[in-house]
Amino acid sequence: GRGAPGDTQYFLYWQNSRHDNVMECELYIKDENGRNVGCRFQNVKIDIEKAYFLVNGSSKGSLIQFYDEYIQLYKIEKLIPPSNIAVHCEEIKYDCIIQWQRPQINHSNKDKCFKYEINIKHKAGGNSHIFQRSNTRKKYYLKMRAAGSSCFVNPTWGQWSAPIEFGKNKTTPLAVLPPEISCYTH
């Protein structure tokens, strides 16, 4: 905690289920003084059961109180953005079809487990969604993110994808599209 001596070092141990071995963090995140302040988990299998976490601390001059808790891992998982985002626009019609692949997680392979947020901006200075362009001569930027909809997937919005460009780079005297459009899809 905040009142711990400066020489305190923390160690994180966890157990995915009661039947698994207890493991220590493989890759600690350290502060400027070399103290362990976090952990990056690699190759973690997320089960429905709660995982057990234990944080121990050591100091030369003081006893450090341990902390332990059972946590459902999917509740703290941070979703990566959807991948392979593509926008296909028809020149004659005003429709654009946006397609993507859901975030890859090891505990669910169902599309119904996710919901998506799509953010579209025009340049002013199942897995698809139809966007109707109001102006075929503008360039647009699209970014997406995902959140869990069910199936033990974290309901918190994940990271935004990198912006995807589509449309043409011609200017028009009248701005028909609002500067930003957000839409949600399941």
Coordinates of C-alpha atoms in Angstrom, one line a residue:
G1 CA 0.0 0.0 0.0
R2 CA 0.9 3.7 0.1
G3 CA 2.3 3.4 3.6
A4 CA 4.6 0.5 2.8
P5 CA 8.4 1.0 3.3
G6 CA 10.4 2.1 0.2
D7 CA 12.2 -1.3 0.0
T8 CA 9.0 -3.3 -0.3
Q9 CA 8.9 -5.7 -3.2
Y10 CA 5.6 -7.3 -4.2
F11 CA 5.1 -10.8 -5.8
L12 CA 2.0 -12.0 -7.5
Y13 CA 0.8 -15.6 -7.5
W14 CA -2.3 -17.0 -9.1
Q15 CA -4.2 -20.2 -9.7
N16 CA -6.6 -20.5 -12.6
S17 CA -8.7 -23.2 -10.8
R18 CA -8.5 -25.2 -7.6
H19 CA -7.0 -28.1 -9.6
D20 CA -4.2 -26.1 -11.3
N21 CA -0.8 -25.4 -9.8
V22 CA -0.1 -22.0 -8.3
M23 CA 2.0 -19.9 -10.6
E24 CA 4.1 -16.7 -10.1
C25 CA 3.8 -13.8 -12.5
E26 CA 6.1 -14.4 -15.5
L27 CA 6.6 -10.8 -16.6
Y28 CA 6.4 -8.1 -13.9
I29 CA 5.8 -4.5 -14.7
K30 CA 8.3 -2.4 -12.6
D31 CA 8.4 1.2 -11.5
E32 CA 11.4 3.6 -11.7
N33 CA 12.8 2.0 -8.5
G34 CA 12.7 -1.5 -9.8
R35 CA 9.7 -2.5 -7.7
N36 CA 7.1 -4.9 -9.1
V37 CA 3.9 -2.9 -9.6
G38 CA 2.0 -5.0 -12.1
C39 CA 2.0 -8.2 -14.2
R40 CA 1.5 -9.0 -17.9
F41 CA -0.1 -12.4 -18.3
Q42 CA 0.8 -14.5 -21.2
N43 CA -1.0 -17.7 -22.6
V44 CA -3.8 -17.5 -20.0
K45 CA -6.8 -19.7 -20.4
I46 CA -9.9 -18.0 -19.2
D47 CA -12.4 -20.4 -17.6
I48 CA -15.8 -19.7 -16.1
E49 CA -14.5 -20.4 -12.6
K50 CA -12.9 -17.6 -10.5
A51 CA -9.1 -17.5 -10.5
Y52 CA -7.3 -17.0 -7.2
F53 CA -4.8 -14.2 -6.8
L54 CA -2.3 -13.6 -4.0
V55 CA 0.0 -10.6 -3.6
N56 CA 2.8 -11.1 -1.1
G57 CA 5.2 -8.3 -0.1
S58 CA 8.6 -8.4 1.6
S59 CA 10.6 -5.7 3.3
K60 CA 13.8 -5.8 5.4
G61 CA 12.3 -3.9 8.3
S62 CA 8.5 -4.5 8.3
L63 CA 6.0 -7.2 7.9
I64 CA 3.8 -6.6 4.8
Q65 CA 0.2 -7.7 4.8
F66 CA -0.7 -10.1 2.0
Y67 CA -3.8 -9.5 -0.2
D68 CA -5.8 -12.2 -1.9
E69 CA -9.0 -12.3 -4.0
Y70 CA -11.0 -14.6 -6.3
I71 CA -11.7 -12.9 -9.6
Q72 CA -13.5 -14.0 -12.8
L73 CA -10.8 -13.3 -15.4
Y74 CA -13.2 -12.4 -18.2
K75 CA -14.3 -9.4 -16.1
I76 CA -10.8 -7.9 -16.1
E77 CA -9.8 -9.0 -19.7
K78 CA -9.2 -6.0 -22.0
L79 CA -10.5 -6.7 -25.5
I80 CA -8.4 -5.9 -28.5
P81 CA -10.1 -4.2 -31.4
P82 CA -11.8 -6.1 -34.2
S83 CA -9.4 -7.1 -36.9
N84 CA -9.4 -7.1 -40.7
I85 CA -11.7 -4.2 -40.9
A86 CA -12.7 -3.5 -44.5
V87 CA -15.1 -0.9 -46.1
H88 CA -16.6 -1.6 -49.6
C89 CA -18.5 1.2 -51.1
E90 CA -20.6 1.1 -54.3
E91 CA -20.0 4.1 -56.5
I92 CA -23.5 4.1 -58.0
K93 CA -25.4 3.6 -54.8
Y94 CA -24.6 5.4 -51.6
D95 CA -24.2 2.2 -49.5
C96 CA -21.0 1.0 -47.9
I97 CA -20.6 -2.4 -46.3
I98 CA -18.3 -2.6 -43.3
Q99 CA -16.9 -6.0 -42.5
W100 CA -14.6 -7.2 -39.7
Q101 CA -13.4 -10.2 -37.7
R102 CA -14.4 -10.3 -34.0
P103 CA -11.7 -10.0 -31.3
Q104 CA -9.9 -13.4 -30.8
I105 CA -10.4 -14.7 -27.3
N106 CA -9.7 -18.2 -26.2
H107 CA -12.9 -18.8 -24.2
S108 CA -15.5 -18.0 -26.9
N109 CA -15.7 -18.4 -30.6
K110 CA -19.3 -17.1 -31.1
D111 CA -20.1 -13.9 -32.9
K112 CA -23.2 -13.3 -30.7
C113 CA -20.9 -12.7 -27.7
F114 CA -19.9 -9.3 -28.9
K115 CA -21.3 -5.9 -29.6
Y116 CA -19.5 -3.2 -31.6
E117 CA -19.2 0.5 -31.8
I118 CA -18.4 2.1 -35.1
N119 CA -17.2 5.7 -35.2
I120 CA -17.1 7.5 -38.6
K121 CA -15.6 10.9 -39.3
H122 CA -15.3 12.7 -42.6
K123 CA -12.0 14.4 -43.4
A124 CA -12.6 18.0 -42.6
G125 CA -9.1 19.5 -42.1
G126 CA -22.7 -12.3 -38.1
N127 CA -19.8 -9.2 -38.8
S128 CA -20.9 -6.5 -41.1
H129 CA -22.8 -3.1 -41.0
I130 CA -24.2 -1.1 -43.8
F131 CA -23.4 2.6 -43.8
Q132 CA -25.2 4.9 -46.2
R133 CA -22.9 7.7 -47.5
S134 CA -24.6 11.0 -48.1
N135 CA -21.7 12.2 -50.2
T136 CA -19.6 10.0 -52.5
R137 CA -16.9 12.7 -53.0
K138 CA -15.6 12.8 -49.4
K139 CA -13.0 10.9 -47.6
Y140 CA -14.0 9.2 -44.4
Y141 CA -12.2 7.7 -41.4
L142 CA -13.7 4.7 -39.5
K143 CA -12.6 3.1 -36.3
M144 CA -14.2 0.3 -34.3
R145 CA -14.2 -1.3 -30.9
A146 CA -15.9 -4.2 -29.2
A147 CA -17.4 -5.2 -25.9
G148 CA -18.9 -8.3 -24.6
S149 CA -22.6 -8.8 -25.1
S150 CA -22.9 -12.2 -23.3
C151 CA -21.0 -15.5 -23.0
F152 CA -18.6 -14.4 -20.2
V153 CA -17.0 -11.7 -22.3
N154 CA -16.1 -8.4 -20.5
P155 CA -18.9 -5.9 -21.2
T156 CA -16.5 -2.9 -21.0
W157 CA -15.6 -1.3 -24.3
G158 CA -12.2 -2.4 -25.5
Q159 CA -9.5 -0.4 -27.4
W160 CA -10.3 1.5 -30.6
S161 CA -8.9 0.1 -33.8
A162 CA -6.5 2.2 -35.9
P163 CA -8.5 4.5 -38.3
I164 CA -9.4 3.0 -41.7
E165 CA -9.7 5.5 -44.6
F166 CA -12.4 5.2 -47.3
G167 CA -14.1 7.4 -49.9
K168 CA -12.6 10.0 -52.2
N169 CA -10.5 13.0 -51.3
K170 CA -12.6 15.7 -53.1
T171 CA -14.0 18.6 -51.3
T172 CA -17.6 19.7 -51.6
P173 CA -19.0 23.1 -50.8
L174 CA -21.8 21.8 -48.6
A175 CA -21.1 19.5 -45.7
V176 CA -24.1 17.1 -45.7
L177 CA -22.7 14.6 -43.2
P178 CA -22.3 15.6 -39.5
P179 CA -18.7 15.7 -38.4
E180 CA -19.0 12.4 -36.5
I181 CA -21.3 9.5 -36.6
S182 CA -21.3 6.7 -34.0
C183 CA -23.5 3.6 -34.4
Y184 CA -23.8 0.4 -32.4
T185 CA -24.4 -3.0 -33.7
H186 CA -24.7 -6.5 -32.1

